[in-house]
Amino acid sequence: MPGQRGADDWAWREDRRANHANIGPKHARFSAFPPSPARALRHIKAMRAGDRSVHLSHNPLGALMVYNIWLSVIAIGVTGFMMTTITFFGIDWVEELHEAVFNWLLFSVALHVAGVAFDTRRSGVNLVRAMINGRKTIPEGRDVI
């Protein structure tokens, strides 16, 4: 079936990411970075004050973004499935919600990429490399959280 391989590959990658976040290395698990708006606000204040400490897992802003992205992907899947059912096929609000969440996801991914670039510069840790190999090289003299 045309296009099926791409969809299967995407589903496999997302399943792998979900498993990695639940049973992967300690700092990659969801339990290592619970979402906390209060922690995120403290993190912003600390950055404004010049803090350049390194988080072994996601920093509090990154944690919120990860949960935002996962919830957006789930919402796209749910609304996409809804559009294939007899009950919701052709219903405008479902299609509009699906499209709005997709656009939110695109915005979130762009913001996430900008955040990774910003935090790489701020902390001195190459976060893209750390995402690929699972190890952060922490610059000398940086506090670790």
C-alpha positions in Angstrom: 0.0 0.0 0.0 1.5 3.4 -1.0 2.6 5.5 1.9 2.1 2.7 4.4 5.9 2.2 5.1 6.3 5.8 6.1 3.3 5.6 8.5 4.6 2.3 9.9 8.1 3.8 10.4 6.6 6.9 12.1 4.5 4.7 14.4 7.5 2.5 15.3 9.6 5.6 16.1 6.9 7.1 18.3 6.4 3.8 20.1 10.2 3.5 20.7 10.2 7.1 22.1 7.4 6.3 24.4 9.1 3.2 25.7 12.3 5.0 26.1 10.6 7.6 28.2 9.1 5.0 30.5 11.8 2.3 30.8 14.9 4.0 29.2 17.9 5.5 31.0 17.2 7.2 34.3 17.5 10.8 33.0 15.3 10.1 29.9 12.3 8.7 31.8 9.2 10.8 32.4 9.7 10.3 36.1 13.0 12.3 35.8 11.2 15.5 34.7 7.7 15.8 36.0 5.9 18.9 34.6 5.9 21.8 37.1 4.9 25.3 36.1 6.2 26.6 39.5 9.6 25.0 38.8 9.6 26.5 35.3 9.0 29.9 36.7 11.9 29.5 39.1 14.0 28.3 36.2 13.2 31.4 34.2 14.1 33.7 37.2 17.3 31.8 37.7 18.3 32.2 34.0 17.5 35.9 34.2 19.8 36.1 37.2 22.6 34.5 35.1 22.3 30.9 36.2 24.1 28.6 33.8 23.7 25.3 35.7 23.1 22.1 33.7 20.2 19.8 34.2 21.0 16.1 33.8 17.5 15.5 32.4 15.2 18.1 30.9 15.2 21.5 32.5 11.8 22.6 33.8 10.8 24.5 30.6 11.9 21.6 28.5 9.9 19.2 30.7 6.7 21.3 30.1 7.4 21.3 26.3 7.9 17.5 26.2 4.5 17.0 27.9 3.0 19.6 25.6 4.3 17.9 22.5 3.2 14.4 23.6 -0.3 15.6 24.5 -0.5 17.4 21.2 0.5 14.2 19.3 -2.1 12.2 21.2 -4.8 14.9 20.5 -4.0 14.7 16.8 -4.3 11.0 16.9 -7.6 11.0 18.8 -9.1 13.7 16.6 -7.8 12.0 13.4 -9.4 8.7 14.5 -12.6 10.6 15.4 -12.8 11.9 11.8 -12.8 8.3 10.5 -15.9 7.3 12.6 -19.5 7.5 11.5 -20.3 9.7 14.4 -17.7 12.4 13.7 -17.0 12.1 10.0 -17.5 15.5 8.3 -18.1 17.3 11.6 -16.5 20.7 11.3 -15.5 21.2 14.9 -13.5 17.9 14.9 -11.7 18.8 11.7 -11.0 22.3 13.0 -9.7 21.0 16.3 -7.5 18.5 14.5 -6.1 21.3 12.4 -5.6 23.7 15.3 -3.8 21.1 17.4 -1.6 20.3 14.4 -0.7 23.9 14.0 -0.1 24.2 17.7 2.3 21.2 17.4 4.2 22.9 14.6 4.6 26.0 16.7 5.6 24.0 19.7 8.3 22.1 17.8 9.7 25.4 16.5 9.7 26.8 20.0 11.4 23.6 21.3 14.1 23.8 18.6 14.7 27.5 19.6 14.8 26.5 23.3 17.3 23.7 22.6 19.5 26.3 20.7 19.2 28.8 23.5 19.9 26.3 26.3 22.9 24.9 24.4 24.3 28.4 24.2 23.4 29.2 27.8 24.7 26.0 29.4 27.6 25.2 27.1 26.2 21.6 26.6 25.6 20.4 23.1 22.0 19.2 23.6 21.6 17.9 20.1 24.6 15.5 20.6 23.2 14.6 24.0 19.8 13.7 22.4 21.6 11.4 19.9 24.1 9.6 22.1 22.3 10.0 25.5 25.3 11.6 27.2 25.8 15.3 28.2 29.3 16.7 28.2 29.2 19.2 31.0 31.6 22.1 30.9 34.1 22.6 33.7 32.8 24.6 36.6 29.1 24.3 35.8 26.6 23.4 38.6 24.7 20.2 37.9 21.0 19.8 38.8 
